PDB file of N, CA, C, O and CB in Angstrom:
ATOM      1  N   UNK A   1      71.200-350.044  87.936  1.00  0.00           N
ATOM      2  CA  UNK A   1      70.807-350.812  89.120  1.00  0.00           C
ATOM      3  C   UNK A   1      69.664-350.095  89.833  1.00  0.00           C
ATOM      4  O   UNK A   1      69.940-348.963  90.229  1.00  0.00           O
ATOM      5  CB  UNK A   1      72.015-351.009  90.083  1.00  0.00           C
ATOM      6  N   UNK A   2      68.384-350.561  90.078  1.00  0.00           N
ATOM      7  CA  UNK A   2      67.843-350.003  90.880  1.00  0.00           C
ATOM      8  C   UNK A   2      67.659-350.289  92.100  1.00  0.00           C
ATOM      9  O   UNK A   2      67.894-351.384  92.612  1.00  0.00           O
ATOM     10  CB  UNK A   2      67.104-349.831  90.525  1.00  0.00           C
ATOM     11  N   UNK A   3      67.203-349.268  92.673  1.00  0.00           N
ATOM     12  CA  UNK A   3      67.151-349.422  94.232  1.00  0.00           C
ATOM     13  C   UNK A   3      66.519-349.940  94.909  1.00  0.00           C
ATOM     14  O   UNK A   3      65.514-350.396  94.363  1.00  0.00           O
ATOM     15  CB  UNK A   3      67.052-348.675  94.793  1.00  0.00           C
ATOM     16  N   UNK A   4      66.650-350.226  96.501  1.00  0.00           N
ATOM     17  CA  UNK A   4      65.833-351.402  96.717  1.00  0.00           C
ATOM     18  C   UNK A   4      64.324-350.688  97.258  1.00  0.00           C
ATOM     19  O   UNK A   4      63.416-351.399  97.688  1.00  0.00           O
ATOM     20  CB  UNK A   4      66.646-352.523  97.922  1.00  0.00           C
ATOM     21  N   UNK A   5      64.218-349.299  97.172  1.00  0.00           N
ATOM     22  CA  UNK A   5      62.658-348.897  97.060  1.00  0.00           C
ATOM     23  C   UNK A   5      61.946-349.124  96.017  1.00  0.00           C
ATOM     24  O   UNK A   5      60.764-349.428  96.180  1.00  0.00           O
ATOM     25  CB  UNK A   5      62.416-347.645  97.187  1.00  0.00           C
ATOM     26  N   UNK A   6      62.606-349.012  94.441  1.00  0.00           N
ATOM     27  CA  UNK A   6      62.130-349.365  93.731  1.00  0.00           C
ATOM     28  C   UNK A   6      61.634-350.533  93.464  1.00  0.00           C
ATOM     29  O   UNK A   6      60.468-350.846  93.224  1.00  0.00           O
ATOM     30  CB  UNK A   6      62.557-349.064  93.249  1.00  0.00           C
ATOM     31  N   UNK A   7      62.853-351.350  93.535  1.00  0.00           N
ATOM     32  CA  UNK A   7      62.263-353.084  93.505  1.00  0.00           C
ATOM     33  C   UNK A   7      61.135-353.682  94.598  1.00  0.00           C
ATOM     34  O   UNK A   7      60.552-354.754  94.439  1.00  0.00           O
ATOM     35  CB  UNK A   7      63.652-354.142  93.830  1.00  0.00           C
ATOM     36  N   UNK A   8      60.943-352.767  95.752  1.00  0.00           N
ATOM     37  CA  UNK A   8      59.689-353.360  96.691  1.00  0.00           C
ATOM     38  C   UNK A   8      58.935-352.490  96.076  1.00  0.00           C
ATOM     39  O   UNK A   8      57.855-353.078  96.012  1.00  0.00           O
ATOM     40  CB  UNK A   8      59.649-353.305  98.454  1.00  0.00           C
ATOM     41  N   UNK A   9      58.789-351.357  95.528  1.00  0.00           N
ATOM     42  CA  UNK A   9      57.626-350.693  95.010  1.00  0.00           C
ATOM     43  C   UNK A   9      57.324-351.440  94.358  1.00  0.00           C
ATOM     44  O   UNK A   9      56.296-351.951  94.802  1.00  0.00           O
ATOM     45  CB  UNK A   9      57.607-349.561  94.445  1.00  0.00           C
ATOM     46  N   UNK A  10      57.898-352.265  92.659  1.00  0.00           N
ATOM     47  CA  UNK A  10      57.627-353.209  91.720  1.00  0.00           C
ATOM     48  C   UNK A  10      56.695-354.016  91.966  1.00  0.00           C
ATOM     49  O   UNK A  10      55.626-354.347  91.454  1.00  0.00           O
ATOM     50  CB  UNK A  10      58.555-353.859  91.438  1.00  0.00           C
ATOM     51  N   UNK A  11      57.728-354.448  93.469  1.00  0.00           N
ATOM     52  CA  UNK A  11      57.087-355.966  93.973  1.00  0.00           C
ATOM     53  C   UNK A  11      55.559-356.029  94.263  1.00  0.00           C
ATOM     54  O   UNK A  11      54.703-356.854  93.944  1.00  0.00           O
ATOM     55  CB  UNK A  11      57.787-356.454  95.432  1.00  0.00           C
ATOM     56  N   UNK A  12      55.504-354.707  95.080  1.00  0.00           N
ATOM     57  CA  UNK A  12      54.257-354.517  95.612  1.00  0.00           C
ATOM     58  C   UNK A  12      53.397-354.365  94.513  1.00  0.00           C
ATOM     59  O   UNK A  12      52.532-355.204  94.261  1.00  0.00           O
ATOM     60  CB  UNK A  12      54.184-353.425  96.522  1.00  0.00           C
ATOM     61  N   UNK A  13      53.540-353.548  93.971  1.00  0.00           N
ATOM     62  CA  UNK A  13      52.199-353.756  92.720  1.00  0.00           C
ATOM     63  C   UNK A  13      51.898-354.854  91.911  1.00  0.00           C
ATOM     64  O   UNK A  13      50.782-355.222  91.542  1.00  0.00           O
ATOM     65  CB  UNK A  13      52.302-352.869  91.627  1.00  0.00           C
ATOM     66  N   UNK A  14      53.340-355.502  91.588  1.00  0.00           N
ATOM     67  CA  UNK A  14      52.846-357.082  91.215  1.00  0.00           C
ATOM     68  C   UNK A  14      52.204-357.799  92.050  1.00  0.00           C
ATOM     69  O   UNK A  14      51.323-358.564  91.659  1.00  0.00           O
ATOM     70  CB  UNK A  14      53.837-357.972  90.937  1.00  0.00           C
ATOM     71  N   UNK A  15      52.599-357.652  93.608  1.00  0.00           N
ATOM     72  CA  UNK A  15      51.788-358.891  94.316  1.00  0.00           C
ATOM     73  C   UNK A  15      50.320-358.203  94.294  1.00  0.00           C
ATOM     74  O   UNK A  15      49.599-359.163  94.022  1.00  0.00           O
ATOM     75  CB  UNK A  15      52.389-359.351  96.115  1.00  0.00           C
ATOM     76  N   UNK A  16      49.585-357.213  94.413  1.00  0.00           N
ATOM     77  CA  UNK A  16      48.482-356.782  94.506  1.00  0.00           C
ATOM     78  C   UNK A  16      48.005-356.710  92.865  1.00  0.00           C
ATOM     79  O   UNK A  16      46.778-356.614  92.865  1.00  0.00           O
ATOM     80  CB  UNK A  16      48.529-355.496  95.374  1.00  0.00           C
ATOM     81  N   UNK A  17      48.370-356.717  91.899  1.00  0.00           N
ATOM     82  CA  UNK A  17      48.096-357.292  90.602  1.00  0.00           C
ATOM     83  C   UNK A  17      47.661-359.123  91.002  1.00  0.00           C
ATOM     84  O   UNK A  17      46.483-359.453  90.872  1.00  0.00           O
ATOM     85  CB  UNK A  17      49.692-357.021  89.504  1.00  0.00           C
ATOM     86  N   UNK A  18      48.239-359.708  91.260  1.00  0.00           N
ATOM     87  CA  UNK A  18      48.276-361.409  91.460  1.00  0.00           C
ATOM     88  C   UNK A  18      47.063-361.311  92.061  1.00  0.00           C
ATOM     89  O   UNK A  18      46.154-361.858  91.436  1.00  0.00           O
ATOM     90  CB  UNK A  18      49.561-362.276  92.449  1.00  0.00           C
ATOM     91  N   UNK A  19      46.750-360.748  93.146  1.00  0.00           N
ATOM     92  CA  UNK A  19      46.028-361.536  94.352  1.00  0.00           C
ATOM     93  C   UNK A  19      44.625-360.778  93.758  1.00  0.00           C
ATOM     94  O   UNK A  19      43.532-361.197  94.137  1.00  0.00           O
ATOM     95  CB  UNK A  19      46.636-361.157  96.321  1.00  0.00           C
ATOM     96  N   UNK A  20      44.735-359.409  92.614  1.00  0.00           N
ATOM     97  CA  UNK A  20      43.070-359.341  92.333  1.00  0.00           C
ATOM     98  C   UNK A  20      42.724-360.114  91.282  1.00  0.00           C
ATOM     99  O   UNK A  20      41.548-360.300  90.967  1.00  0.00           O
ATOM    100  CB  UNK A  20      42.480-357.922  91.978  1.00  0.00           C
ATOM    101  N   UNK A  21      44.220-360.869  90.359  1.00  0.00           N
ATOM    102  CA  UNK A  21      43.942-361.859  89.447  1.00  0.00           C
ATOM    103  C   UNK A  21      43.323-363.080  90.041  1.00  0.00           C
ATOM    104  O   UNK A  21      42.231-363.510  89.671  1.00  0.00           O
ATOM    105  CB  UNK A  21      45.110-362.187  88.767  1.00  0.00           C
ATOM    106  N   UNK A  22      44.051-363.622  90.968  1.00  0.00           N
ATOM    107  CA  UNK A  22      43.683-365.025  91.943  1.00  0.00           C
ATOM    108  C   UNK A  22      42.420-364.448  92.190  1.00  0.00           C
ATOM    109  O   UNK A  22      41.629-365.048  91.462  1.00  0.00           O
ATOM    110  CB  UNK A  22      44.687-365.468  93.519  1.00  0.00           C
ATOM    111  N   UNK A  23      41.752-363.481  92.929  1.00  0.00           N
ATOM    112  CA  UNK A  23      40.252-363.342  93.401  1.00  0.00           C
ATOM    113  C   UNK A  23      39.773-362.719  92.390  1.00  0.00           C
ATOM    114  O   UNK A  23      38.857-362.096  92.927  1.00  0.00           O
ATOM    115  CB  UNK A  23      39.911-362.584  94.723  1.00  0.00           C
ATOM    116  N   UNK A  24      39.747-362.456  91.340  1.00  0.00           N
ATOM    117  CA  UNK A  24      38.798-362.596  90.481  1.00  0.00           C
ATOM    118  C   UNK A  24      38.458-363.834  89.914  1.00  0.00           C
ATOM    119  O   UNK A  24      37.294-364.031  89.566  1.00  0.00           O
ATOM    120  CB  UNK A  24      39.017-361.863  89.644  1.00  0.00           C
ATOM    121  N   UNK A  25      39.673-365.043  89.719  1.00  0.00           N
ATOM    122  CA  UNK A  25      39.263-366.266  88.577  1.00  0.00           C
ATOM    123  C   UNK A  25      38.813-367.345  89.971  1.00  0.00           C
ATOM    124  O   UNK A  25      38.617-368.543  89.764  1.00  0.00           O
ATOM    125  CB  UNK A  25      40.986-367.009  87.237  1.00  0.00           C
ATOM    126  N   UNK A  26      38.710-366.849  91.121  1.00  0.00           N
ATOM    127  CA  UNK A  26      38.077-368.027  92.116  1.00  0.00           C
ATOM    128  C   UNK A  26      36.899-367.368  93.132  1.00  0.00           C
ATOM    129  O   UNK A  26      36.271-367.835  94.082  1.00  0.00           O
ATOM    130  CB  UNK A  26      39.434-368.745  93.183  1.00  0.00           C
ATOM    131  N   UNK A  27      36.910-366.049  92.463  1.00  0.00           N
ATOM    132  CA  UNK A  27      35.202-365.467  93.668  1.00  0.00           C
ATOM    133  C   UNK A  27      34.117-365.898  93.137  1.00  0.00           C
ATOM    134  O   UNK A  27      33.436-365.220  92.367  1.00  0.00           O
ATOM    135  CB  UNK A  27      34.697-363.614  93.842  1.00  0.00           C
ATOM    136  N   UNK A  28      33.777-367.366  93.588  1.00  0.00           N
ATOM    137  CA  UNK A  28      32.315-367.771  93.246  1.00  0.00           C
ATOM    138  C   UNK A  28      31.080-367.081  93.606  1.00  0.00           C
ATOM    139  O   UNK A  28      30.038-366.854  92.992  1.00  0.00           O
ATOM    140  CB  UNK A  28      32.101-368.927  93.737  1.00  0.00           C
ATOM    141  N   UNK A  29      31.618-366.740  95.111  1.00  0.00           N
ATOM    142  CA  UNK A  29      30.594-366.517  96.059  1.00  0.00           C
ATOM    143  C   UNK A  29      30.831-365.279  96.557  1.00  0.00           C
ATOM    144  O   UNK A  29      31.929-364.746  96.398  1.00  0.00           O
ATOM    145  CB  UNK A  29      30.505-367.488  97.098  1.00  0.00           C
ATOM    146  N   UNK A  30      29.615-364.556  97.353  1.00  0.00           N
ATOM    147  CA  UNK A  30      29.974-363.155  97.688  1.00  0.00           C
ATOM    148  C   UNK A  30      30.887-363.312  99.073  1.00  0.00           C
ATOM    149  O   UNK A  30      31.773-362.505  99.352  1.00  0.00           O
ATOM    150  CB  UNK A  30      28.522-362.161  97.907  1.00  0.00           C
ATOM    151  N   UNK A  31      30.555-364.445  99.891  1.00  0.00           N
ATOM    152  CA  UNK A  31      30.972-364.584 100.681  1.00  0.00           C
ATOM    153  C   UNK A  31      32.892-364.791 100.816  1.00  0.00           C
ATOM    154  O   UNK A  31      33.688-364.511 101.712  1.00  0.00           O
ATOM    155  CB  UNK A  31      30.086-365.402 100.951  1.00  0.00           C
ATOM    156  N   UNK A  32      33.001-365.230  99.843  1.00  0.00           N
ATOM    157  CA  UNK A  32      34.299-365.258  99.423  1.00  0.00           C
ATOM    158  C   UNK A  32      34.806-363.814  99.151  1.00  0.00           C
ATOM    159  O   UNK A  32      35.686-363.163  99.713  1.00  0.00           O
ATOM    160  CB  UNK A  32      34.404-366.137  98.232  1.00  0.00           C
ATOM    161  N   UNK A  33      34.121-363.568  98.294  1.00  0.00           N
ATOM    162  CA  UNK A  33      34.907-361.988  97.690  1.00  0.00           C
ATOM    163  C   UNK A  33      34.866-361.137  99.075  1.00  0.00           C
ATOM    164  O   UNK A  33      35.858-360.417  99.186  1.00  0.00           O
ATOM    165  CB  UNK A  33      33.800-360.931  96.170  1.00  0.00           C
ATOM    166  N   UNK A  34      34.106-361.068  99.971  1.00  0.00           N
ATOM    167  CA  UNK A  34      34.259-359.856 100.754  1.00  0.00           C
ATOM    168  C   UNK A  34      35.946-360.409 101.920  1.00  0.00           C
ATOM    169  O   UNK A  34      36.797-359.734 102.500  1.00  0.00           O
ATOM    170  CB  UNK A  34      32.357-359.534 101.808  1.00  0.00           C
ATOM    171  N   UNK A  35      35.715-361.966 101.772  1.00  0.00           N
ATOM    172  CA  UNK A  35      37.024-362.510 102.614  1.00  0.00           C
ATOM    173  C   UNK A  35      38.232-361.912 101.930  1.00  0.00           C
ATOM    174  O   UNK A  35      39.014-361.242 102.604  1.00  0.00           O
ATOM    175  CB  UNK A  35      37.191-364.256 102.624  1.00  0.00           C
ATOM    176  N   UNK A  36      38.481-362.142 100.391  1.00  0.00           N
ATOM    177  CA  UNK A  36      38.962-361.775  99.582  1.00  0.00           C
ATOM    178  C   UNK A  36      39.543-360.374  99.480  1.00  0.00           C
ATOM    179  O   UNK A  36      40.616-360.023  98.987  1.00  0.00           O
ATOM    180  CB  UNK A  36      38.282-362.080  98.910  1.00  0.00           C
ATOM    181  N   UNK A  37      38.239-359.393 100.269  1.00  0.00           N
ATOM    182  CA  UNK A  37      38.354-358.061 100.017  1.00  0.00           C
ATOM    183  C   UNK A  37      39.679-357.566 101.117  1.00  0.00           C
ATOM    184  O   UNK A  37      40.693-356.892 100.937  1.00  0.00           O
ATOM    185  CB  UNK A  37      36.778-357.305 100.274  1.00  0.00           C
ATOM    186  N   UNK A  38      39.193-358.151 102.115  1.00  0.00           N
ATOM    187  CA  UNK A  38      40.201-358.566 103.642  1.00  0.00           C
ATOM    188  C   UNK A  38      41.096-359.132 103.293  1.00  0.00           C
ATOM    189  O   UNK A  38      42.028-358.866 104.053  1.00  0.00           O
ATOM    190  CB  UNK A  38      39.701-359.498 104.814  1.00  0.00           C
ATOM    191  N   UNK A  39      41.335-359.682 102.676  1.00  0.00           N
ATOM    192  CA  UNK A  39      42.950-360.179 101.940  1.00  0.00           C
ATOM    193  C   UNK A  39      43.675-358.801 101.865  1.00  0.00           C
ATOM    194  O   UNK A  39      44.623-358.345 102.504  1.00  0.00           O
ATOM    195  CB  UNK A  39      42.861-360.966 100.055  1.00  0.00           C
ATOM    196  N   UNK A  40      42.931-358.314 100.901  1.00  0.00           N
ATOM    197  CA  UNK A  40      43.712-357.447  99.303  1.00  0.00           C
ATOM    198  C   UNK A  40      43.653-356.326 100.744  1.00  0.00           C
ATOM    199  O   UNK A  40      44.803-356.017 101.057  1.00  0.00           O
ATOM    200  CB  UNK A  40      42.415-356.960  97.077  1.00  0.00           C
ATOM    201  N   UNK A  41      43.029-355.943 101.279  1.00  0.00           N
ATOM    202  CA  UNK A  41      43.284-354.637 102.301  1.00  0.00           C
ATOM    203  C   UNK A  41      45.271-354.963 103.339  1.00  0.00           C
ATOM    204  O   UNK A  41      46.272-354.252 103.432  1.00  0.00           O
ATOM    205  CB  UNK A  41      41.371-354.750 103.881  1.00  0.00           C
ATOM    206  N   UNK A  42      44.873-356.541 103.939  1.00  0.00           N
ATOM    207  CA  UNK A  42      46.005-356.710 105.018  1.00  0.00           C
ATOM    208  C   UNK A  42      47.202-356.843 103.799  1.00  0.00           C
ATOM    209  O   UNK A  42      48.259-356.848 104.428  1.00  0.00           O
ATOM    210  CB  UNK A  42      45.798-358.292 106.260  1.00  0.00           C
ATOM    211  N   UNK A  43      47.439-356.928 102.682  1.00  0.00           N
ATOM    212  CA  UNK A  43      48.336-357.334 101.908  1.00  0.00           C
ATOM    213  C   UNK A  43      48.971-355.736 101.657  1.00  0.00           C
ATOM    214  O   UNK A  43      50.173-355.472 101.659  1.00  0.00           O
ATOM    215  CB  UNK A  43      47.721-358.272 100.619  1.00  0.00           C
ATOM    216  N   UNK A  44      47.948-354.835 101.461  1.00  0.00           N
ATOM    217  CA  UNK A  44      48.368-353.671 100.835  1.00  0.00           C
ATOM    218  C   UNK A  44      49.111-352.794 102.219  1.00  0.00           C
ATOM    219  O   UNK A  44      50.073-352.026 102.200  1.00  0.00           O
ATOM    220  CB  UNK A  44      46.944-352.875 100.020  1.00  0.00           C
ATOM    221  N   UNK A  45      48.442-353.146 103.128  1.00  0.00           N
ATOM    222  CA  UNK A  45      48.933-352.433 104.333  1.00  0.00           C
ATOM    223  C   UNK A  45      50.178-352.843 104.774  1.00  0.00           C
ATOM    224  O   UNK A  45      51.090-352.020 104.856  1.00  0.00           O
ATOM    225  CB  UNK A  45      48.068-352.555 105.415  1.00  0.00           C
ATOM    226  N   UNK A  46      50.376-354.259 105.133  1.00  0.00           N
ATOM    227  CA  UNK A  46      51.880-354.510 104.659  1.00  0.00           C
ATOM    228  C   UNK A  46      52.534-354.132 103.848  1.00  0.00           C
ATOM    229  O   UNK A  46      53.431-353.477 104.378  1.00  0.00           O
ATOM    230  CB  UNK A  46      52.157-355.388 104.403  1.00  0.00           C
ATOM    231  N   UNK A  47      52.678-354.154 102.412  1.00  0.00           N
ATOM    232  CA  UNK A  47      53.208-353.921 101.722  1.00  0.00           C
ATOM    233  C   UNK A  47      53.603-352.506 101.715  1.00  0.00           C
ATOM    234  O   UNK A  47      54.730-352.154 101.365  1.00  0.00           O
ATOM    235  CB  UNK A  47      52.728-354.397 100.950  1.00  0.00           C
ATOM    236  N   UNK A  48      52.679-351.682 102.102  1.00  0.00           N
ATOM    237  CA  UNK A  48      53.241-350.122 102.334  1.00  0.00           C
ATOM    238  C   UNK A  48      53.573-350.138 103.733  1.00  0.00           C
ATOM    239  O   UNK A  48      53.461-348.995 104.176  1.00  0.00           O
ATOM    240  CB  UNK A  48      52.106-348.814 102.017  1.00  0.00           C
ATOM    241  N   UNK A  49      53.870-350.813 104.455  1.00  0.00           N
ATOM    242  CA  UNK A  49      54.675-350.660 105.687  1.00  0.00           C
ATOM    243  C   UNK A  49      56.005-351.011 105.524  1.00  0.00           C
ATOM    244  O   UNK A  49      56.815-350.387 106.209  1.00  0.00           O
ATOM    245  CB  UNK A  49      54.176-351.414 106.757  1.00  0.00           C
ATOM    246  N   UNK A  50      56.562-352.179 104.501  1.00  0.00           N
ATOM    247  CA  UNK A  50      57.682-352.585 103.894  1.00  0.00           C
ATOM    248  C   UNK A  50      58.048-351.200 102.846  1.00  0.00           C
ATOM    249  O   UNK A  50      59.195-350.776 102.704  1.00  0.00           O
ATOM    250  CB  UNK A  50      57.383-354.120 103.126  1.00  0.00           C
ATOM    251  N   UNK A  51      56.894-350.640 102.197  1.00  0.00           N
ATOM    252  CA  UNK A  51      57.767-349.867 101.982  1.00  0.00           C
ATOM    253  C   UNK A  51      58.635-348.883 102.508  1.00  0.00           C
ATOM    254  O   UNK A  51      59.804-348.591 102.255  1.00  0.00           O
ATOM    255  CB  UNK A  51      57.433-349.584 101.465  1.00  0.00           C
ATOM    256  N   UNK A  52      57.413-348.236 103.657  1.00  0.00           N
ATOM    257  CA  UNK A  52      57.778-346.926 103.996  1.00  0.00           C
ATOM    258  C   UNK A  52      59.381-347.132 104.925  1.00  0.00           C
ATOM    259  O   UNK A  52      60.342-346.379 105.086  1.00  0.00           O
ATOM    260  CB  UNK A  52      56.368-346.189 104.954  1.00  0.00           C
ATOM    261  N   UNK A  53      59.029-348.696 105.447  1.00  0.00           N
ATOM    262  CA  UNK A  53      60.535-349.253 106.062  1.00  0.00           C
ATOM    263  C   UNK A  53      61.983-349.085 104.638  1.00  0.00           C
ATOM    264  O   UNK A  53      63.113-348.822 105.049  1.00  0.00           O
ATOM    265  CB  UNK A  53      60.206-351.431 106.564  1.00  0.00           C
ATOM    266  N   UNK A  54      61.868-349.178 103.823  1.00  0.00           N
ATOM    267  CA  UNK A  54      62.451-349.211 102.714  1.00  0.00           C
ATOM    268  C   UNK A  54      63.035-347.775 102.662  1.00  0.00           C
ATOM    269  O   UNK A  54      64.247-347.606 102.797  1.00  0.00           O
ATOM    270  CB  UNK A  54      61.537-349.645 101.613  1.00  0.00           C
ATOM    271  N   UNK A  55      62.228-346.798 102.477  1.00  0.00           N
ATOM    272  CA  UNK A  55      62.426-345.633 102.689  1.00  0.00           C
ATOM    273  C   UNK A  55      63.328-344.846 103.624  1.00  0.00           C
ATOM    274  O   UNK A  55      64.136-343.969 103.317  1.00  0.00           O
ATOM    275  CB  UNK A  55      61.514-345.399 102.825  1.00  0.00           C
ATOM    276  N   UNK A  56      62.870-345.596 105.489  1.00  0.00           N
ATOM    277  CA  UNK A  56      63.602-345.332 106.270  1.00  0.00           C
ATOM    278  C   UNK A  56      65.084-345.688 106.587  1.00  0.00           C
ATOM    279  O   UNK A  56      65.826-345.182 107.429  1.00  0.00           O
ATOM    280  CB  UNK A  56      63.005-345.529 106.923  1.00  0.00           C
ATOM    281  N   UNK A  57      65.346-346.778 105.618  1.00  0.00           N
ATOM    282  CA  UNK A  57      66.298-347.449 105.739  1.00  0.00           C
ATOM    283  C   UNK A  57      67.863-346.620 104.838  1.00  0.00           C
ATOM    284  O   UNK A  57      69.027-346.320 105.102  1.00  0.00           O
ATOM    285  CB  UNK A  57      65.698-348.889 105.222  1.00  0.00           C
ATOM    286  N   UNK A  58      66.661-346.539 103.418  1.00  0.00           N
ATOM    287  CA  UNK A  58      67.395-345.583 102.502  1.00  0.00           C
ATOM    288  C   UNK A  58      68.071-344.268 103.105  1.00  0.00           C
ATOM    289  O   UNK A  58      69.290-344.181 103.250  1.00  0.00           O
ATOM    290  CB  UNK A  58      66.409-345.132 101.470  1.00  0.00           C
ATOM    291  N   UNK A  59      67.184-343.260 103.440  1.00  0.00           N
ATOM    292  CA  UNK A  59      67.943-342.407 104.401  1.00  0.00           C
ATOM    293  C   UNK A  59      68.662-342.218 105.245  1.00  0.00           C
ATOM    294  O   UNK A  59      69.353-341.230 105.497  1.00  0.00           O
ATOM    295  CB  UNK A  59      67.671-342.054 104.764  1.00  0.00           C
ATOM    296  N   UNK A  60      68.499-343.565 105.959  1.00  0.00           N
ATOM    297  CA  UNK A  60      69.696-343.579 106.784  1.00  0.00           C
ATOM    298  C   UNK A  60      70.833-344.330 106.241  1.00  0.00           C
ATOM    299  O   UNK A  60      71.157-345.149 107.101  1.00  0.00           O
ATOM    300  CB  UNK A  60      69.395-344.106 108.062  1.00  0.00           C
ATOM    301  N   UNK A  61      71.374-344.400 105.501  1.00  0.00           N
ATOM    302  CA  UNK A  61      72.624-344.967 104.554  1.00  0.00           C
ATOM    303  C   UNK A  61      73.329-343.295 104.151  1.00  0.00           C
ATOM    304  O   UNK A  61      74.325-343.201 103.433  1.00  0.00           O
ATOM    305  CB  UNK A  61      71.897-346.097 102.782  1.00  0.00           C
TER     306      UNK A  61
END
């Protein structure tokens, strides 16, 4: 069974796998990709805030 840091770690790299797949097969424009770029930044920063919550949670159990 793994743990639930592990499984949001997973998660997280799959969803940031997806979203440079999605903006690579739809960045026509530069203007897009730099929106794009602002995606992939607020996604990752969440995602390591879920983790580090993950973390905090673990320890305290």
């Amino acid at each position: 069974m793994l743990s639930k840091t592990v499984k949001i770690a997973i998660f997280a790299v799959l969803a940031v796998l997806l979203v440079f797949l999605l903006g690579g097969i739809f960045s026509f424009d530069v203007s897009f990709l730099i929106s794009s770029w602002q995606t992939y930044v607020v996604i990752f920063l969440y995602l390591f805030w879920r983790l580090v919550k993950a973390v905090e949670e673990n320890r305290g159990e």
